[in-house]
PDB file of C-alpha atoms in Angstrom:
ATOM      1  CA  UNK A   1      -0.174  -0.088  -0.315  1.00  0.00           C
ATOM      2  CA  UNK A   2       0.821   2.981  -0.833  1.00  0.00           C
ATOM      3  CA  UNK A   3       0.437   5.968   1.525  1.00  0.00           C
ATOM      4  CA  UNK A   4      -0.361   9.928   1.232  1.00  0.00           C
ATOM      5  CA  UNK A   5      -0.966  12.446   3.557  1.00  0.00           C
ATOM      6  CA  UNK A   6      -4.351  14.331   3.712  1.00  0.00           C
ATOM      7  CA  UNK A   7      -3.572  17.731   4.766  1.00  0.00           C
ATOM      8  CA  UNK A   8       0.532  17.407   5.081  1.00  0.00           C
ATOM      9  CA  UNK A   9       0.330  15.030   8.188  1.00  0.00           C
ATOM     10  CA  UNK A  10      -0.948  12.205   9.105  1.00  0.00           C
ATOM     11  CA  UNK A  11      -5.021  11.120   7.364  1.00  0.00           C
ATOM     12  CA  UNK A  12      -7.978  12.256   8.458  1.00  0.00           C
ATOM     13  CA  UNK A  13      -9.552   9.678  11.346  1.00  0.00           C
ATOM     14  CA  UNK A  14     -11.344   7.359   9.256  1.00  0.00           C
ATOM     15  CA  UNK A  15     -14.871   6.593  10.901  1.00  0.00           C
ATOM     16  CA  UNK A  16     -14.212   3.633   8.233  1.00  0.00           C
ATOM     17  CA  UNK A  17     -10.916   2.251  11.152  1.00  0.00           C
ATOM     18  CA  UNK A  18     -13.541   0.846  13.190  1.00  0.00           C
ATOM     19  CA  UNK A  19     -16.520   0.870  11.497  1.00  0.00           C
ATOM     20  CA  UNK A  20     -15.142  -0.934   8.239  1.00  0.00           C
ATOM     21  CA  UNK A  21     -13.941  -4.751   9.899  1.00  0.00           C
ATOM     22  CA  UNK A  22     -15.522  -6.919   7.238  1.00  0.00           C
ATOM     23  CA  UNK A  23     -17.668  -4.875   5.623  1.00  0.00           C
ATOM     24  CA  UNK A  24     -17.543  -6.259   2.452  1.00  0.00           C
ATOM     25  CA  UNK A  25     -19.134  -9.229   3.638  1.00  0.00           C
ATOM     26  CA  UNK A  26     -22.692  -6.887   3.510  1.00  0.00           C
ATOM     27  CA  UNK A  27     -21.363  -4.636   1.063  1.00  0.00           C
ATOM     28  CA  UNK A  28     -21.578  -6.868  -2.325  1.00  0.00           C
ATOM     29  CA  UNK A  29     -21.662  -4.585  -4.825  1.00  0.00           C
ATOM     30  CA  UNK A  30     -25.365  -5.082  -6.764  1.00  0.00           C
ATOM     31  CA  UNK A  31     -24.614  -6.346 -10.300  1.00  0.00           C
ATOM     32  CA  UNK A  32     -26.994  -3.615 -11.337  1.00  0.00           C
ATOM     33  CA  UNK A  33     -25.906  -0.313  -9.602  1.00  0.00           C
ATOM     34  CA  UNK A  34     -22.791  -1.621 -10.538  1.00  0.00           C
ATOM     35  CA  UNK A  35     -23.778  -1.479 -14.787  1.00  0.00           C
ATOM     36  CA  UNK A  36     -24.825   2.132 -14.407  1.00  0.00           C
ATOM     37  CA  UNK A  37     -21.888   3.301 -12.910  1.00  0.00           C
ATOM     38  CA  UNK A  38     -19.062   1.484 -16.075  1.00  0.00           C
ATOM     39  CA  UNK A  39     -21.419   1.792 -18.621  1.00  0.00           C
ATOM     40  CA  UNK A  40     -20.490   6.280 -17.184  1.00  0.00           C
ATOM     41  CA  UNK A  41     -16.662   5.193 -17.405  1.00  0.00           C
ATOM     42  CA  UNK A  42     -17.128   2.817 -20.476  1.00  0.00           C
ATOM     43  CA  UNK A  43     -13.567   4.310 -22.343  1.00  0.00           C
ATOM     44  CA  UNK A  44     -11.566   5.276 -19.346  1.00  0.00           C
ATOM     45  CA  UNK A  45      -8.514   3.441 -19.463  1.00  0.00           C
ATOM     46  CA  UNK A  46      -7.230   5.215 -16.224  1.00  0.00           C
ATOM     47  CA  UNK A  47      -9.340   5.637 -13.239  1.00  0.00           C
ATOM     48  CA  UNK A  48      -8.969   6.383  -9.247  1.00  0.00           C
ATOM     49  CA  UNK A  49     -11.278   5.728  -7.168  1.00  0.00           C
ATOM     50  CA  UNK A  50     -11.783   8.316  -4.559  1.00  0.00           C
ATOM     51  CA  UNK A  51     -13.317   6.774  -0.298  1.00  0.00           C
ATOM     52  CA  UNK A  52     -13.022   3.775  -2.554  1.00  0.00           C
ATOM     53  CA  UNK A  53     -13.346   1.417   0.518  1.00  0.00           C
ATOM     54  CA  UNK A  54     -12.901  -2.566  -0.506  1.00  0.00           C
ATOM     55  CA  UNK A  55     -13.105  -1.837  -4.052  1.00  0.00           C
ATOM     56  CA  UNK A  56     -16.434  -1.798  -4.746  1.00  0.00           C
ATOM     57  CA  UNK A  57     -17.413  -1.090  -8.131  1.00  0.00           C
ATOM     58  CA  UNK A  58     -14.521  -0.289  -9.425  1.00  0.00           C
ATOM     59  CA  UNK A  59     -14.371  -1.451 -13.651  1.00  0.00           C
ATOM     60  CA  UNK A  60     -12.092  -4.820 -14.671  1.00  0.00           C
ATOM     61  CA  UNK A  61     -11.409  -3.446 -18.377  1.00  0.00           C
ATOM     62  CA  UNK A  62      -9.298  -0.686 -16.643  1.00  0.00           C
ATOM     63  CA  UNK A  63      -6.106   0.534 -14.447  1.00  0.00           C
ATOM     64  CA  UNK A  64      -7.761   1.503 -11.244  1.00  0.00           C
ATOM     65  CA  UNK A  65      -6.028   4.044  -8.122  1.00  0.00           C
ATOM     66  CA  UNK A  66      -7.463   3.116  -4.695  1.00  0.00           C
ATOM     67  CA  UNK A  67      -8.007   6.048  -2.395  1.00  0.00           C
ATOM     68  CA  UNK A  68      -9.371   6.271   0.923  1.00  0.00           C
ATOM     69  CA  UNK A  69      -8.296   7.485   5.062  1.00  0.00           C
ATOM     70  CA  UNK A  70      -8.831   4.636   5.548  1.00  0.00           C
ATOM     71  CA  UNK A  71      -6.521   1.788   6.549  1.00  0.00           C
ATOM     72  CA  UNK A  72      -8.990  -0.566   7.133  1.00  0.00           C
ATOM     73  CA  UNK A  73     -10.797  -0.806   4.481  1.00  0.00           C
ATOM     74  CA  UNK A  74      -7.931  -0.311   2.582  1.00  0.00           C
ATOM     75  CA  UNK A  75      -6.877  -3.314   3.867  1.00  0.00           C
ATOM     76  CA  UNK A  76      -9.686  -5.557   2.577  1.00  0.00           C
ATOM     77  CA  UNK A  77      -9.309  -3.804  -0.968  1.00  0.00           C
ATOM     78  CA  UNK A  78      -8.148  -5.779  -3.392  1.00  0.00           C
ATOM     79  CA  UNK A  79      -5.894  -4.526  -5.602  1.00  0.00           C
ATOM     80  CA  UNK A  80      -2.867  -3.797  -6.042  1.00  0.00           C
ATOM     81  CA  UNK A  81      -2.892  -0.130  -6.628  1.00  0.00           C
ATOM     82  CA  UNK A  82      -3.744   2.076  -3.041  1.00  0.00           C
ATOM     83  CA  UNK A  83      -3.122   5.054  -1.685  1.00  0.00           C
ATOM     84  CA  UNK A  84      -3.698   6.334   1.811  1.00  0.00           C
ATOM     85  CA  UNK A  85      -4.580   9.930   1.367  1.00  0.00           C
ATOM     86  CA  UNK A  86      -8.083  12.241   1.799  1.00  0.00           C
ATOM     87  CA  UNK A  87     -10.074  13.611  -1.150  1.00  0.00           C
ATOM     88  CA  UNK A  88      -9.324  16.965  -0.200  1.00  0.00           C
ATOM     89  CA  UNK A  89      -5.932  16.812  -0.998  1.00  0.00           C
ATOM     90  CA  UNK A  90      -5.282  14.148  -4.272  1.00  0.00           C
ATOM     91  CA  UNK A  91      -0.738  13.225  -4.150  1.00  0.00           C
ATOM     92  CA  UNK A  92      -1.462  13.471  -8.116  1.00  0.00           C
ATOM     93  CA  UNK A  93      -0.751  15.239 -11.021  1.00  0.00           C
ATOM     94  CA  UNK A  94      -2.893  16.794 -13.153  1.00  0.00           C
ATOM     95  CA  UNK A  95      -5.106  15.476 -15.787  1.00  0.00           C
ATOM     96  CA  UNK A  96      -4.094  11.813 -14.530  1.00  0.00           C
ATOM     97  CA  UNK A  97      -6.553   9.479 -15.343  1.00  0.00           C
ATOM     98  CA  UNK A  98      -9.001  10.130 -17.794  1.00  0.00           C
ATOM     99  CA  UNK A  99     -11.803   9.222 -15.068  1.00  0.00           C
ATOM    100  CA  UNK A 100     -12.688   9.718 -11.861  1.00  0.00           C
ATOM    101  CA  UNK A 101     -14.903   7.630  -9.408  1.00  0.00           C
ATOM    102  CA  UNK A 102     -16.403   7.874  -6.153  1.00  0.00           C
ATOM    103  CA  UNK A 103     -19.616   5.905  -5.213  1.00  0.00           C
ATOM    104  CA  UNK A 104     -21.466   6.778  -1.769  1.00  0.00           C
ATOM    105  CA  UNK A 105     -18.939   9.204   0.096  1.00  0.00           C
ATOM    106  CA  UNK A 106     -18.338  12.089  -0.754  1.00  0.00           C
ATOM    107  CA  UNK A 107     -20.724  12.672   2.362  1.00  0.00           C
ATOM    108  CA  UNK A 108     -18.118  11.639   4.749  1.00  0.00           C
ATOM    109  CA  UNK A 109     -15.970  14.866   3.261  1.00  0.00           C
ATOM    110  CA  UNK A 110     -14.256  16.842   5.217  1.00  0.00           C
ATOM    111  CA  UNK A 111     -14.873  19.099   2.276  1.00  0.00           C
ATOM    112  CA  UNK A 112     -16.729  18.612  -0.519  1.00  0.00           C
ATOM    113  CA  UNK A 113     -16.516  21.745  -2.546  1.00  0.00           C
ATOM    114  CA  UNK A 114     -12.132  20.949  -2.373  1.00  0.00           C
ATOM    115  CA  UNK A 115     -13.310  17.082  -3.254  1.00  0.00           C
ATOM    116  CA  UNK A 116     -14.973  17.482  -5.687  1.00  0.00           C
ATOM    117  CA  UNK A 117     -12.390  20.095  -7.565  1.00  0.00           C
ATOM    118  CA  UNK A 118     -10.134  17.696  -7.339  1.00  0.00           C
ATOM    119  CA  UNK A 119     -11.684  15.114  -9.657  1.00  0.00           C
ATOM    120  CA  UNK A 120     -11.954  17.323 -11.890  1.00  0.00           C
ATOM    121  CA  UNK A 121      -8.575  18.706 -11.128  1.00  0.00           C
ATOM    122  CA  UNK A 122      -6.535  14.922 -11.663  1.00  0.00           C
ATOM    123  CA  UNK A 123      -8.906  13.661 -14.109  1.00  0.00           C
ATOM    124  CA  UNK A 124     -11.579  14.751 -17.206  1.00  0.00           C
ATOM    125  CA  UNK A 125     -14.362  12.913 -15.866  1.00  0.00           C
ATOM    126  CA  UNK A 126     -15.657  12.277 -13.158  1.00  0.00           C
ATOM    127  CA  UNK A 127     -18.861   9.998 -11.907  1.00  0.00           C
ATOM    128  CA  UNK A 128     -20.125  10.493  -7.985  1.00  0.00           C
ATOM    129  CA  UNK A 129     -22.942   8.238  -7.008  1.00  0.00           C
ATOM    130  CA  UNK A 130     -24.730   9.679  -4.204  1.00  0.00           C
ATOM    131  CA  UNK A 131     -28.500  10.854  -2.230  1.00  0.00           C
ATOM    132  CA  UNK A 132     -30.311  13.635  -2.533  1.00  0.00           C
ATOM    133  CA  UNK A 133     -31.682  13.960   1.224  1.00  0.00           C
ATOM    134  CA  UNK A 134     -34.454  16.907   0.294  1.00  0.00           C
ATOM    135  CA  UNK A 135     -36.059  13.595  -1.612  1.00  0.00           C
ATOM    136  CA  UNK A 136     -39.011  12.062  -0.648  1.00  0.00           C
ATOM    137  CA  UNK A 137     -40.719   9.739   0.048  1.00  0.00           C
ATOM    138  CA  UNK A 138     -38.295   8.536   2.644  1.00  0.00           C
ATOM    139  CA  UNK A 139     -37.186   4.892   4.157  1.00  0.00           C
ATOM    140  CA  UNK A 140     -39.865   4.376   5.950  1.00  0.00           C
ATOM    141  CA  UNK A 141     -37.014   3.045   9.147  1.00  0.00           C
ATOM    142  CA  UNK A 142     -36.259   6.245   9.115  1.00  0.00           C
ATOM    143  CA  UNK A 143     -39.417   7.971   9.216  1.00  0.00           C
ATOM    144  CA  UNK A 144     -41.160   5.630  11.942  1.00  0.00           C
ATOM    145  CA  UNK A 145     -38.308   4.400  13.830  1.00  0.00           C
ATOM    146  CA  UNK A 146     -35.242   6.105  13.289  1.00  0.00           C
ATOM    147  CA  UNK A 147     -35.729   9.617  12.944  1.00  0.00           C
ATOM    148  CA  UNK A 148     -32.573  10.356  14.841  1.00  0.00           C
ATOM    149  CA  UNK A 149     -30.639   8.306  11.286  1.00  0.00           C
ATOM    150  CA  UNK A 150     -32.806  11.516   9.459  1.00  0.00           C
ATOM    151  CA  UNK A 151     -31.217  14.440  11.776  1.00  0.00           C
ATOM    152  CA  UNK A 152     -27.132  12.555  11.580  1.00  0.00           C
ATOM    153  CA  UNK A 153     -28.079  12.391   7.133  1.00  0.00           C
ATOM    154  CA  UNK A 154     -29.108  16.406   7.358  1.00  0.00           C
ATOM    155  CA  UNK A 155     -25.926  17.234   8.440  1.00  0.00           C
ATOM    156  CA  UNK A 156     -24.009  15.568   6.475  1.00  0.00           C
ATOM    157  CA  UNK A 157     -24.796  15.150   3.055  1.00  0.00           C
ATOM    158  CA  UNK A 158     -25.073  18.704   1.093  1.00  0.00           C
ATOM    159  CA  UNK A 159     -27.969  19.318  -1.126  1.00  0.00           C
ATOM    160  CA  UNK A 160     -27.630  17.411  -4.528  1.00  0.00           C
ATOM    161  CA  UNK A 161     -27.765  20.286  -6.180  1.00  0.00           C
ATOM    162  CA  UNK A 162     -25.030  22.099  -4.627  1.00  0.00           C
ATOM    163  CA  UNK A 163     -22.946  18.880  -5.174  1.00  0.00           C
ATOM    164  CA  UNK A 164     -24.192  18.795  -9.000  1.00  0.00           C
ATOM    165  CA  UNK A 165     -23.219  23.255  -9.257  1.00  0.00           C
ATOM    166  CA  UNK A 166     -19.218  21.944  -7.772  1.00  0.00           C
ATOM    167  CA  UNK A 167     -19.180  18.938  -9.572  1.00  0.00           C
ATOM    168  CA  UNK A 168     -20.131  20.844 -13.031  1.00  0.00           C
ATOM    169  CA  UNK A 169     -22.001  18.131 -13.764  1.00  0.00           C
ATOM    170  CA  UNK A 170     -24.005  17.370 -17.044  1.00  0.00           C
ATOM    171  CA  UNK A 171     -25.813  14.489 -16.522  1.00  0.00           C
ATOM    172  CA  UNK A 172     -28.201  13.251 -13.336  1.00  0.00           C
ATOM    173  CA  UNK A 173     -29.393   9.364 -13.763  1.00  0.00           C
ATOM    174  CA  UNK A 174     -31.539   8.205 -10.796  1.00  0.00           C
ATOM    175  CA  UNK A 175     -30.425   4.951  -9.706  1.00  0.00           C
ATOM    176  CA  UNK A 176     -34.114   2.683  -8.134  1.00  0.00           C
ATOM    177  CA  UNK A 177     -33.234   0.671  -5.562  1.00  0.00           C
ATOM    178  CA  UNK A 178     -34.078  -3.481  -5.864  1.00  0.00           C
ATOM    179  CA  UNK A 179     -36.577  -5.001  -3.522  1.00  0.00           C
ATOM    180  CA  UNK A 180     -33.098  -7.243  -3.865  1.00  0.00           C
ATOM    181  CA  UNK A 181     -30.257  -5.232  -3.749  1.00  0.00           C
ATOM    182  CA  UNK A 182     -27.847  -6.989  -2.374  1.00  0.00           C
ATOM    183  CA  UNK A 183     -25.263  -3.337  -1.494  1.00  0.00           C
ATOM    184  CA  UNK A 184     -26.455  -3.374   2.342  1.00  0.00           C
ATOM    185  CA  UNK A 185     -26.604   0.092   3.193  1.00  0.00           C
ATOM    186  CA  UNK A 186     -29.266   1.211   4.315  1.00  0.00           C
ATOM    187  CA  UNK A 187     -31.963   1.726   2.059  1.00  0.00           C
ATOM    188  CA  UNK A 188     -30.839  -1.651   0.346  1.00  0.00           C
ATOM    189  CA  UNK A 189     -33.476  -3.523   3.016  1.00  0.00           C
ATOM    190  CA  UNK A 190     -37.040  -1.278   2.238  1.00  0.00           C
ATOM    191  CA  UNK A 191     -38.738  -4.494   1.358  1.00  0.00           C
ATOM    192  CA  UNK A 192     -36.598  -7.257   3.496  1.00  0.00           C
ATOM    193  CA  UNK A 193     -37.816  -5.129   7.618  1.00  0.00           C
ATOM    194  CA  UNK A 194     -36.405  -8.460   9.014  1.00  0.00           C
ATOM    195  CA  UNK A 195     -32.793  -7.763   8.089  1.00  0.00           C
ATOM    196  CA  UNK A 196     -32.178  -4.753   9.886  1.00  0.00           C
ATOM    197  CA  UNK A 197     -32.930  -7.373  13.060  1.00  0.00           C
ATOM    198  CA  UNK A 198     -28.989  -7.854  12.292  1.00  0.00           C
ATOM    199  CA  UNK A 199     -26.430  -6.273  14.309  1.00  0.00           C
ATOM    200  CA  UNK A 200     -23.876  -6.677  11.986  1.00  0.00           C
ATOM    201  CA  UNK A 201     -25.986  -5.737   8.236  1.00  0.00           C
ATOM    202  CA  UNK A 202     -26.204  -2.033  10.901  1.00  0.00           C
ATOM    203  CA  UNK A 203     -23.091  -2.396  11.157  1.00  0.00           C
ATOM    204  CA  UNK A 204     -22.603  -1.853   7.889  1.00  0.00           C
ATOM    205  CA  UNK A 205     -24.241   1.698   7.885  1.00  0.00           C
ATOM    206  CA  UNK A 206     -22.087   4.779   9.052  1.00  0.00           C
ATOM    207  CA  UNK A 207     -25.598   6.089   9.874  1.00  0.00           C
ATOM    208  CA  UNK A 208     -26.516   3.325  12.530  1.00  0.00           C
ATOM    209  CA  UNK A 209     -22.481   2.644  13.812  1.00  0.00           C
ATOM    210  CA  UNK A 210     -22.297   6.110  14.381  1.00  0.00           C
ATOM    211  CA  UNK A 211     -25.755   6.425  16.538  1.00  0.00           C
ATOM    212  CA  UNK A 212     -25.332   4.517  20.037  1.00  0.00           C
ATOM    213  CA  UNK A 213     -27.056   1.196  21.905  1.00  0.00           C
ATOM    214  CA  UNK A 214     -29.543   3.278  24.062  1.00  0.00           C
ATOM    215  CA  UNK A 215     -30.505   5.494  20.572  1.00  0.00           C
ATOM    216  CA  UNK A 216     -31.099   1.931  18.462  1.00  0.00           C
ATOM    217  CA  UNK A 217     -32.006  -0.516  20.144  1.00  0.00           C
ATOM    218  CA  UNK A 218     -35.612   1.055  21.467  1.00  0.00           C
ATOM    219  CA  UNK A 219     -36.052   1.572  18.024  1.00  0.00           C
ATOM    220  CA  UNK A 220     -34.755  -2.788  17.144  1.00  0.00           C
ATOM    221  CA  UNK A 221     -37.393  -3.664  19.841  1.00  0.00           C
ATOM    222  CA  UNK A 222     -40.404  -1.996  18.618  1.00  0.00           C
ATOM    223  CA  UNK A 223     -39.804  -3.144  15.512  1.00  0.00           C
ATOM    224  CA  UNK A 224     -39.085  -6.619  16.015  1.00  0.00           C
ATOM    225  CA  UNK A 225     -42.836  -6.242  17.732  1.00  0.00           C
ATOM    226  CA  UNK A 226     -44.503  -5.164  14.694  1.00  0.00           C
ATOM    227  CA  UNK A 227     -42.793  -7.920  12.177  1.00  0.00           C
ATOM    228  CA  UNK A 228     -43.882 -10.054  14.825  1.00  0.00           C
ATOM    229  CA  UNK A 229     -47.528  -8.492  15.224  1.00  0.00           C
ATOM    230  CA  UNK A 230     -48.090  -7.998  11.348  1.00  0.00           C
ATOM    231  CA  UNK A 231     -48.277  -4.174  11.673  1.00  0.00           C
ATOM    232  CA  UNK A 232     -45.441  -3.420   9.871  1.00  0.00           C
ATOM    233  CA  UNK A 233     -47.065  -5.493   6.733  1.00  0.00           C
ATOM    234  CA  UNK A 234     -50.141  -3.765   7.395  1.00  0.00           C
ATOM    235  CA  UNK A 235     -48.880  -0.707   7.413  1.00  0.00           C
ATOM    236  CA  UNK A 236     -46.862  -1.656   3.909  1.00  0.00           C
ATOM    237  CA  UNK A 237     -48.758  -3.525   1.849  1.00  0.00           C
ATOM    238  CA  UNK A 238     -48.385  -1.298  -1.370  1.00  0.00           C
ATOM    239  CA  UNK A 239     -44.394  -1.838  -0.688  1.00  0.00           C
ATOM    240  CA  UNK A 240     -44.416  -5.119  -0.591  1.00  0.00           C
ATOM    241  CA  UNK A 241     -46.460  -5.364  -4.555  1.00  0.00           C
ATOM    242  CA  UNK A 242     -42.869  -3.037  -5.626  1.00  0.00           C
ATOM    243  CA  UNK A 243     -39.505  -4.412  -7.433  1.00  0.00           C
ATOM    244  CA  UNK A 244     -37.786  -1.042  -6.813  1.00  0.00           C
ATOM    245  CA  UNK A 245     -38.480   2.366  -5.206  1.00  0.00           C
ATOM    246  CA  UNK A 246     -36.991   5.612  -6.208  1.00  0.00           C
ATOM    247  CA  UNK A 247     -35.521   6.740  -2.476  1.00  0.00           C
ATOM    248  CA  UNK A 248     -33.367   9.552  -4.084  1.00  0.00           C
ATOM    249  CA  UNK A 249     -29.836   7.513  -4.799  1.00  0.00           C
ATOM    250  CA  UNK A 250     -28.293   9.710  -8.465  1.00  0.00           C
ATOM    251  CA  UNK A 251     -25.291   8.777 -10.605  1.00  0.00           C
ATOM    252  CA  UNK A 252     -23.604  12.567 -11.686  1.00  0.00           C
ATOM    253  CA  UNK A 253     -21.542  12.417 -14.172  1.00  0.00           C
ATOM    254  CA  UNK A 254     -19.112  15.301 -15.151  1.00  0.00           C
ATOM    255  CA  UNK A 255     -16.637  16.336 -17.120  1.00  0.00           C
ATOM    256  CA  UNK A 256     -15.495  15.110 -21.430  1.00  0.00           C
ATOM    257  CA  UNK A 257     -18.533  11.576 -21.456  1.00  0.00           C
ATOM    258  CA  UNK A 258     -20.559  13.016 -23.938  1.00  0.00           C
ATOM    259  CA  UNK A 259     -23.807  14.540 -24.628  1.00  0.00           C
ATOM    260  CA  UNK A 260     -25.080  17.117 -21.310  1.00  0.00           C
ATOM    261  CA  UNK A 261     -28.473  15.542 -20.448  1.00  0.00           C
ATOM    262  CA  UNK A 262     -29.820  15.692 -17.170  1.00  0.00           C
ATOM    263  CA  UNK A 263     -32.868  13.489 -15.731  1.00  0.00           C
ATOM    264  CA  UNK A 264     -34.562  13.276 -12.212  1.00  0.00           C
ATOM    265  CA  UNK A 265     -33.897  15.077  -9.236  1.00  0.00           C
TER     266      UNK A 265
END
């Protein structure tokens, strides 16, 4: 592993140094999201994956350099080109890569605009997958059991319009979450509520992992009781008929990657 400082010293302390152990077992890349990301990266021979974590969604037909501030996450990354660094100060020359990618990570960056500026500096194309905190409907888990998650998310996630503007994105693609989505981030189990009872699944979500047990455990207890009584299924019978739901996840594309189009918000 190559080591580079995030801001002239030791890399910034990352939450995933604490919660990232065993991450790959729960966060398995979903092929439908992978297809969307890989089409956005098509033709790129060199790619830098910023906030790479364990390497999900990296294209197999490109030379990928993984960047992350967390040693725990990079140790789970299977690649050979790994750099310990933060997004705000990438240790690469201008235009060093054909494309830069960032998947569900920009909300963790201490300085979003600086990090997005670095993506634009080091690569000719930028592909960012993120979430719009203003989108509705929201996940029932948050609305009914853990409103504390909403407060955390509102504090961490920048409005999508701000990210689009700072990145200079010319394309915004919506991604509906399938009911059998394999990548276990928080939204994945919207039609499989029993999965939220599993502590290992909760641990792989940064918002869950940052809430104290005194908040999470009573909420999960209420969910367990609602599942046992059938109350949850009666309340959400409409969801059980759905194959996918738009919960506000978006793929942003910027730089030299085709015609300027925009769909979704």
